[in-house]
Amino acid sequence: MSEDTNEAPGAPNVPSGPTAGPNVTLEEIARAAGVSPSTVSRILNGSARVLPEKQRAVEEAIARFNYRPNVLARSLASGRTETIGVLTQAVSSPFYAEWLRGIEDALAEPGFTPIFVSSRWNVVDEKARLEEFIARRVDGIILLHAQLDEATLAGYSRYAPMLVLGRSVQNGMTLAGLPIDNLQGARDATRHLIEQGHREIAFIAGPSSHEDAIERLDGYRIALEEAGIGFDADLVEQGDYLETGGLAAMERLMARRPMFTAVFCANDQTAYGARLAMFRRGVRVPEDVSLVGFDDLPTSSYMTPPLTTVRQPTYEIGRLAAQGIVQMIRKQPVALSPIPLTLVTRETTRRIGASLSPGDEHR
Amino acid sequence: MSEDTNEAPGAPNVPSGPTAGPNVTLEEIARAAGVSPSTVSRILNGSARVLPEKQRAVEEAIARFNYRPNVLARSLASGRTETIGVLTQAVSSPFYAEWLRGIEDALAEPGFTPIFVSSRWNVVDEKARLEEFIARRVDGIILLHAQLDEATLAGYSRYAPMLVLGRSVQNGMTLAGLPIDNLQGARDATRHLIEQGHREIAFIAGPSSHEDAIERLDGYRIALEEAGIGFDADLVEQGDYLETGGLAAMERLMARRPMFTAVFCANDQTAYGARLAMFRRGVRVPEDVSLVGFDDLPTSSYMTPPLTTVRQPTYEIGRLAAQGIVQMIRKQPVALSPIPLTLVTRETTRRIGASLSPGDEHR
DNA sequence: TTGTAAGCGTTATCAT
DNA sequence: ATGATAACGCTTACAA
């Protein structure tokens, strides 16, 4: 029983005594403390009152053997894993980072553990990752930007309650969506430019496969139309939500179309690329061209000049999602209202018109 | 047995027949296919030859019932979880993102699943997360920048093999370190500035609690001394590896010390902050002051101007770590040599000296 | 309050 | 090649 003698350098806290280390079981603790396994279990889970003396004996044994309950066995027996599958499109994207932080923090409170995976913007991977979650018997699933269609999601939600961020779905007991009002955000941003006197406003779009990219384009278009300016397809370039795409799109735009006083980018990463393209050509921001992004990534306020952009309360959204999924697991009703976005005006936009008045620079 | 009738909207692929859905077990599959559980298990794992007809019958039943093996039960029985605990200091840090991507990609090949958690630069959390890994019976652990001392790590490594990134430890069978040569990187960066004619080179340091921050400071100091310039504590400001810290440090520096022609920052985030501080004061980069960062975050090449910095091959490091831990799990020997860093010269540094010659701008 | 015993869904060791 | 059967380490009625 105690053939557990792998020489590890300076193992601390681990008694060199009997069955120390990794493979101690609840049963051995029970034996050592002179109680039954169920008593140990009860103490571990606080699921019933136990005589103080036994309590102490058990706790002493746990400490002495450095015992850690086996989560697997616990979950198998109880049917609960206290685990939430979180599916991102890319764990490493700066955009998801804040969401993850919010989720992680909010999940820690009720004692759930998140499992983060990425599906790389790929529907096949997305399915595969969801099935892994199910095989792992997660208690709930949070999807950041699901690509799968609603019917498929609903099917998977039979296995575990699912919450989809950035998407509206038919809310039910096991499937819910937390939509983000991209259209409104894009409209506000465009309006801001219009109010600043801009009329030739270019747009660098995100991938048309993304629902939110389409919404942002729509918001831009609607604001233009509302202002009586009208949408001009010639002012729109295709990006890919990445810096490289923004750079290339901006280069094409400048080569093709010298007349515009502002550029609205479908996300901040695109704006970074566009900004560099302008820098390369000696186009000044905001003196020559105003620039607006979308998302408000943490670094955007450190761009030079700091980027005007549409802020998503990402950390808070993450928290909301985490709280929501926990409620769904507990079969409590969840009310999820669309997340409003707010424009944060920083220093890449400038009033134009009448004469070249100083505009916004003084602050 | 088939009280499994929760109404889910449009569940696909799930037969509305007998025991469809979540709770199908291996035993039911066996019954349906007219074989024993062991046979099903063998087919699932390919662990033995089975008659083609039974094989087909079982596969058919699996498909029909949409059966997914319970990972928990499997792990409990087999003692293997095929899971790697990955401890980061902050999942959401742009710095760790690329490491995670490398780890995730490389782990997918041998079929391991990473579990990412953050310890928030906090030793207490770090211990707690490690113990969770152990309770989850992960097969191996990768630590990104462990803060715990080596003896403690060695103790935990009794439970599962551990690989520490960015740190050198006494390499053994169950504990290994993959050091990163921060000192050399910092020395190269400083030398570059010296070669460009700079002599008054300021340094914004990282938190002194971080081993790598100290190494970077040392590299700076050594390069200075090697060049006969000598270290001047008055040119060093304290940062915190974050943008805010860089901003504040730079402001203090400018307020205190007008004489310097270059600033070397302990990491890119610090450089972003410093760059903004200079922008605010009308100090031009690189015309007035040269700027060098460290890490080469993805956005650094999109800074304006693009940031000269020390590049860590982060994605590759992540891959190496993943491959290393898998080898350790398989009890194969691992050879881990320190990762060299390379300076990438972009546009925030400029040659000075003789006269104000144009220098590097032409490219 | 405490103990006994029957699962939880697999894998693995035996025989056959 | 296949099937019983005993683990794996815990939870949870059910009794006492």
mmCIF file with all atom_site columns, N, CA, C and O in Angstrom, chain A residues 3 7 18 20 31 41-42 49 54 86 108 110 113 117 177 191 196-197 210 230 245 279 292 300 330 338:
data_model
loop_
_atom_site.group_PDB
_atom_site.id
_atom_site.type_symbol
_atom_site.label_atom_id
_atom_site.label_alt_id
_atom_site.label_comp_id
_atom_site.label_asym_id
_atom_site.label_entity_id
_atom_site.label_seq_id
_atom_site.pdbx_PDB_ins_code
_atom_site.Cartn_x
_atom_site.Cartn_y
_atom_site.Cartn_z
_atom_site.occupancy
_atom_site.B_iso_or_equiv
_atom_site.pdbx_formal_charge
_atom_site.auth_seq_id
_atom_site.auth_comp_id
_atom_site.auth_asym_id
_atom_site.auth_atom_id
_atom_site.pdbx_PDB_model_num
ATOM 1   N N  . GLU A 1 3   ? 3.871   1.769  -1.386  1.00 0.00 ? 3   GLU A N  1
ATOM 2   C CA . GLU A 1 3   ? 4.990   1.672  -2.326  1.00 0.00 ? 3   GLU A CA 1
ATOM 3   C C  . GLU A 1 3   ? 5.198   3.016  -3.025  1.00 0.00 ? 3   GLU A C  1
ATOM 4   O O  . GLU A 1 3   ? 5.822   3.117  -4.049  1.00 0.00 ? 3   GLU A O  1
ATOM 5   N N  . GLU A 1 7   ? 11.226  9.397  -5.288  1.00 0.00 ? 7   GLU A N  1
ATOM 6   C CA . GLU A 1 7   ? 12.048  10.442 -4.699  1.00 0.00 ? 7   GLU A CA 1
ATOM 7   C C  . GLU A 1 7   ? 11.781  11.801 -5.325  1.00 0.00 ? 7   GLU A C  1
ATOM 8   O O  . GLU A 1 7   ? 12.199  12.076 -6.441  1.00 0.00 ? 7   GLU A O  1
ATOM 9   N N  . PRO A 1 18  ? 2.994   6.927  6.633   1.00 0.00 ? 18  PRO A N  1
ATOM 10  C CA . PRO A 1 18  ? 2.349   5.806  5.959   1.00 0.00 ? 18  PRO A CA 1
ATOM 11  C C  . PRO A 1 18  ? 2.000   6.081  4.495   1.00 0.00 ? 18  PRO A C  1
ATOM 12  O O  . PRO A 1 18  ? 2.874   6.094  3.650   1.00 0.00 ? 18  PRO A O  1
ATOM 13  N N  . ALA A 1 20  ? 1.356   8.558  2.544   1.00 0.00 ? 20  ALA A N  1
ATOM 14  C CA . ALA A 1 20  ? 1.320   9.985  2.249   1.00 0.00 ? 20  ALA A CA 1
ATOM 15  C C  . ALA A 1 20  ? 1.184   10.262 0.767   1.00 0.00 ? 20  ALA A C  1
ATOM 16  O O  . ALA A 1 20  ? 1.494   9.433  -0.058  1.00 0.00 ? 20  ALA A O  1
ATOM 17  N N  . ARG A 1 31  ? -10.569 5.490  8.110   1.00 0.00 ? 31  ARG A N  1
ATOM 18  C CA . ARG A 1 31  ? -9.913  4.500  8.963   1.00 0.00 ? 31  ARG A CA 1
ATOM 19  C C  . ARG A 1 31  ? -9.020  5.185  9.975   1.00 0.00 ? 31  ARG A C  1
ATOM 20  O O  . ARG A 1 31  ? -9.077  4.907  11.169  1.00 0.00 ? 31  ARG A O  1
ATOM 21  N N  . SER A 1 41  ? -17.155 12.150 4.395   1.00 0.00 ? 41  SER A N  1
ATOM 22  C CA . SER A 1 41  ? -17.822 12.839 3.302   1.00 0.00 ? 41  SER A CA 1
ATOM 23  C C  . SER A 1 41  ? -18.673 13.980 3.828   1.00 0.00 ? 41  SER A C  1
ATOM 24  O O  . SER A 1 41  ? -18.662 15.091 3.299   1.00 0.00 ? 41  SER A O  1
ATOM 25  N N  . ARG A 1 42  ? -19.400 13.703 4.872   1.00 0.00 ? 42  ARG A N  1
ATOM 26  C CA . ARG A 1 42  ? -20.275 14.734 5.433   1.00 0.00 ? 42  ARG A CA 1
ATOM 27  C C  . ARG A 1 42  ? -19.472 15.936 5.903   1.00 0.00 ? 42  ARG A C  1
ATOM 28  O O  . ARG A 1 42  ? -19.866 17.090 5.716   1.00 0.00 ? 42  ARG A O  1
ATOM 29  N N  . ARG A 1 49  ? -24.486 17.591 10.413  1.00 0.00 ? 49  ARG A N  1
ATOM 30  C CA . ARG A 1 49  ? -23.779 17.840 11.665  1.00 0.00 ? 49  ARG A CA 1
ATOM 31  C C  . ARG A 1 49  ? -23.004 16.598 12.090  1.00 0.00 ? 49  ARG A C  1
ATOM 32  O O  . ARG A 1 49  ? -23.460 15.470 11.916  1.00 0.00 ? 49  ARG A O  1
ATOM 33  N N  . LYS A 1 54  ? -15.139 14.054 16.461  1.00 0.00 ? 54  LYS A N  1
ATOM 34  C CA . LYS A 1 54  ? -14.889 13.320 15.218  1.00 0.00 ? 54  LYS A CA 1
ATOM 35  C C  . LYS A 1 54  ? -14.429 14.300 14.140  1.00 0.00 ? 54  LYS A C  1
ATOM 36  O O  . LYS A 1 54  ? -13.531 14.021 13.358  1.00 0.00 ? 54  LYS A O  1
ATOM 37  N N  . VAL A 1 86  ? -16.497 26.964 -21.296 1.00 0.00 ? 86  VAL A N  1
ATOM 38  C CA . VAL A 1 86  ? -16.547 28.270 -21.937 1.00 0.00 ? 86  VAL A CA 1
ATOM 39  C C  . VAL A 1 86  ? -15.900 28.152 -23.302 1.00 0.00 ? 86  VAL A C  1
ATOM 40  O O  . VAL A 1 86  ? -14.702 27.879 -23.414 1.00 0.00 ? 86  VAL A O  1
ATOM 41  N N  . ALA A 1 108 ? -16.032 32.193 -9.769  1.00 0.00 ? 108 ALA A N  1
ATOM 42  C CA . ALA A 1 108 ? -15.295 31.794 -8.578  1.00 0.00 ? 108 ALA A CA 1
ATOM 43  C C  . ALA A 1 108 ? -16.180 31.911 -7.339  1.00 0.00 ? 108 ALA A C  1
ATOM 44  O O  . ALA A 1 108 ? -16.067 31.116 -6.408  1.00 0.00 ? 108 ALA A O  1
ATOM 45  N N  . PRO A 1 110 ? -19.586 31.436 -6.760  1.00 0.00 ? 110 PRO A N  1
ATOM 46  C CA . PRO A 1 110 ? -20.379 30.253 -6.407  1.00 0.00 ? 110 PRO A CA 1
ATOM 47  C C  . PRO A 1 110 ? -19.577 28.956 -6.473  1.00 0.00 ? 110 PRO A C  1
ATOM 48  O O  . PRO A 1 110 ? -20.152 27.877 -6.290  1.00 0.00 ? 110 PRO A O  1
ATOM 49  N N  . THR A 1 113 ? -15.823 26.074 -11.690 1.00 0.00 ? 113 THR A N  1
ATOM 50  C CA . THR A 1 113 ? -14.560 26.185 -12.406 1.00 0.00 ? 113 THR A CA 1
ATOM 51  C C  . THR A 1 113 ? -14.824 26.273 -13.901 1.00 0.00 ? 113 THR A C  1
ATOM 52  O O  . THR A 1 113 ? -15.508 25.423 -14.458 1.00 0.00 ? 113 THR A O  1
ATOM 53  N N  . VAL A 1 117 ? -11.934 26.766 -23.876 1.00 0.00 ? 117 VAL A N  1
ATOM 54  C CA . VAL A 1 117 ? -11.412 26.146 -25.100 1.00 0.00 ? 117 VAL A CA 1
ATOM 55  C C  . VAL A 1 117 ? -11.666 27.086 -26.280 1.00 0.00 ? 117 VAL A C  1
ATOM 56  O O  . VAL A 1 117 ? -12.499 27.980 -26.195 1.00 0.00 ? 117 VAL A O  1
ATOM 57  N N  . GLY A 1 177 ? -29.741 33.737 -24.793 1.00 0.00 ? 177 GLY A N  1
ATOM 58  C CA . GLY A 1 177 ? -28.764 34.569 -25.477 1.00 0.00 ? 177 GLY A CA 1
ATOM 59  C C  . GLY A 1 177 ? -28.641 35.906 -24.786 1.00 0.00 ? 177 GLY A C  1
ATOM 60  O O  . GLY A 1 177 ? -29.624 36.433 -24.265 1.00 0.00 ? 177 GLY A O  1
ATOM 61  N N  . ARG A 1 191 ? -22.954 58.664 -36.042 1.00 0.00 ? 191 ARG A N  1
ATOM 62  C CA . ARG A 1 191 ? -23.592 59.944 -35.727 1.00 0.00 ? 191 ARG A CA 1
ATOM 63  C C  . ARG A 1 191 ? -22.609 60.939 -35.154 1.00 0.00 ? 191 ARG A C  1
ATOM 64  O O  . ARG A 1 191 ? -22.617 62.116 -35.493 1.00 0.00 ? 191 ARG A O  1
ATOM 65  N N  . GLN A 1 196 ? -19.740 65.943 -35.942 1.00 0.00 ? 196 GLN A N  1
ATOM 66  C CA . GLN A 1 196 ? -18.477 66.670 -35.995 1.00 0.00 ? 196 GLN A CA 1
ATOM 67  C C  . GLN A 1 196 ? -18.261 67.312 -37.361 1.00 0.00 ? 196 GLN A C  1
ATOM 68  O O  . GLN A 1 196 ? -17.196 67.854 -37.619 1.00 0.00 ? 196 GLN A O  1
ATOM 69  N N  . GLY A 1 197 ? -19.229 67.150 -38.222 1.00 0.00 ? 197 GLY A N  1
ATOM 70  C CA . GLY A 1 197 ? -19.132 67.801 -39.516 1.00 0.00 ? 197 GLY A CA 1
ATOM 71  C C  . GLY A 1 197 ? -18.676 66.904 -40.667 1.00 0.00 ? 197 GLY A C  1
ATOM 72  O O  . GLY A 1 197 ? -18.554 67.353 -41.799 1.00 0.00 ? 197 GLY A O  1
ATOM 73  N N  . HIS A 1 210 ? -19.680 37.145 -39.789 1.00 0.00 ? 210 HIS A N  1
ATOM 74  C CA . HIS A 1 210 ? -19.969 37.440 -38.395 1.00 0.00 ? 210 HIS A CA 1
ATOM 75  C C  . HIS A 1 210 ? -21.224 38.282 -38.281 1.00 0.00 ? 210 HIS A C  1
ATOM 76  O O  . HIS A 1 210 ? -21.293 39.373 -38.842 1.00 0.00 ? 210 HIS A O  1
ATOM 77  N N  . GLY A 1 230 ? -26.775 59.377 -46.980 1.00 0.00 ? 230 GLY A N  1
ATOM 78  C CA . GLY A 1 230 ? -26.886 58.259 -47.916 1.00 0.00 ? 230 GLY A CA 1
ATOM 79  C C  . GLY A 1 230 ? -25.656 57.385 -47.898 1.00 0.00 ? 230 GLY A C  1
ATOM 80  O O  . GLY A 1 230 ? -24.531 57.836 -47.663 1.00 0.00 ? 230 GLY A O  1
ATOM 81  N N  . GLY A 1 245 ? -5.780  43.102 -41.901 1.00 0.00 ? 245 GLY A N  1
ATOM 82  C CA . GLY A 1 245 ? -6.887  43.418 -42.782 1.00 0.00 ? 245 GLY A CA 1
ATOM 83  C C  . GLY A 1 245 ? -7.178  44.907 -42.802 1.00 0.00 ? 245 GLY A C  1
ATOM 84  O O  . GLY A 1 245 ? -7.473  45.493 -43.848 1.00 0.00 ? 245 GLY A O  1
ATOM 85  N N  . PHE A 1 279 ? -0.287  56.358 -41.125 1.00 0.00 ? 279 PHE A N  1
ATOM 86  C CA . PHE A 1 279 ? 1.017   56.810 -40.647 1.00 0.00 ? 279 PHE A CA 1
ATOM 87  C C  . PHE A 1 279 ? 2.067   56.643 -41.749 1.00 0.00 ? 279 PHE A C  1
ATOM 88  O O  . PHE A 1 279 ? 2.871   57.532 -42.005 1.00 0.00 ? 279 PHE A O  1
ATOM 89  N N  . VAL A 1 292 ? -12.337 56.116 -35.960 1.00 0.00 ? 292 VAL A N  1
ATOM 90  C CA . VAL A 1 292 ? -13.128 55.559 -34.864 1.00 0.00 ? 292 VAL A CA 1
ATOM 91  C C  . VAL A 1 292 ? -13.063 54.037 -34.926 1.00 0.00 ? 292 VAL A C  1
ATOM 92  O O  . VAL A 1 292 ? -13.128 53.451 -36.005 1.00 0.00 ? 292 VAL A O  1
ATOM 93  N N  . SER A 1 300 ? -6.399  50.390 -26.498 1.00 0.00 ? 300 SER A N  1
ATOM 94  C CA . SER A 1 300 ? -6.851  51.475 -27.365 1.00 0.00 ? 300 SER A CA 1
ATOM 95  C C  . SER A 1 300 ? -6.691  52.843 -26.729 1.00 0.00 ? 300 SER A C  1
ATOM 96  O O  . SER A 1 300 ? -6.484  53.835 -27.416 1.00 0.00 ? 300 SER A O  1
ATOM 97  N N  . ARG A 1 330 ? -29.271 26.387 -11.704 1.00 0.00 ? 330 ARG A N  1
ATOM 98  C CA . ARG A 1 330 ? -30.108 26.257 -10.509 1.00 0.00 ? 330 ARG A CA 1
ATOM 99  C C  . ARG A 1 330 ? -31.586 26.377 -10.844 1.00 0.00 ? 330 ARG A C  1
ATOM 100 O O  . ARG A 1 330 ? -32.414 26.523 -9.958  1.00 0.00 ? 330 ARG A O  1
ATOM 101 N N  . PRO A 1 338 ? -30.508 43.182 -23.605 1.00 0.00 ? 338 PRO A N  1
ATOM 102 C CA . PRO A 1 338 ? -29.399 43.498 -24.504 1.00 0.00 ? 338 PRO A CA 1
ATOM 103 C C  . PRO A 1 338 ? -28.440 44.484 -23.863 1.00 0.00 ? 338 PRO A C  1
ATOM 104 O O  . PRO A 1 338 ? -28.855 45.393 -23.145 1.00 0.00 ? 338 PRO A O  1
#
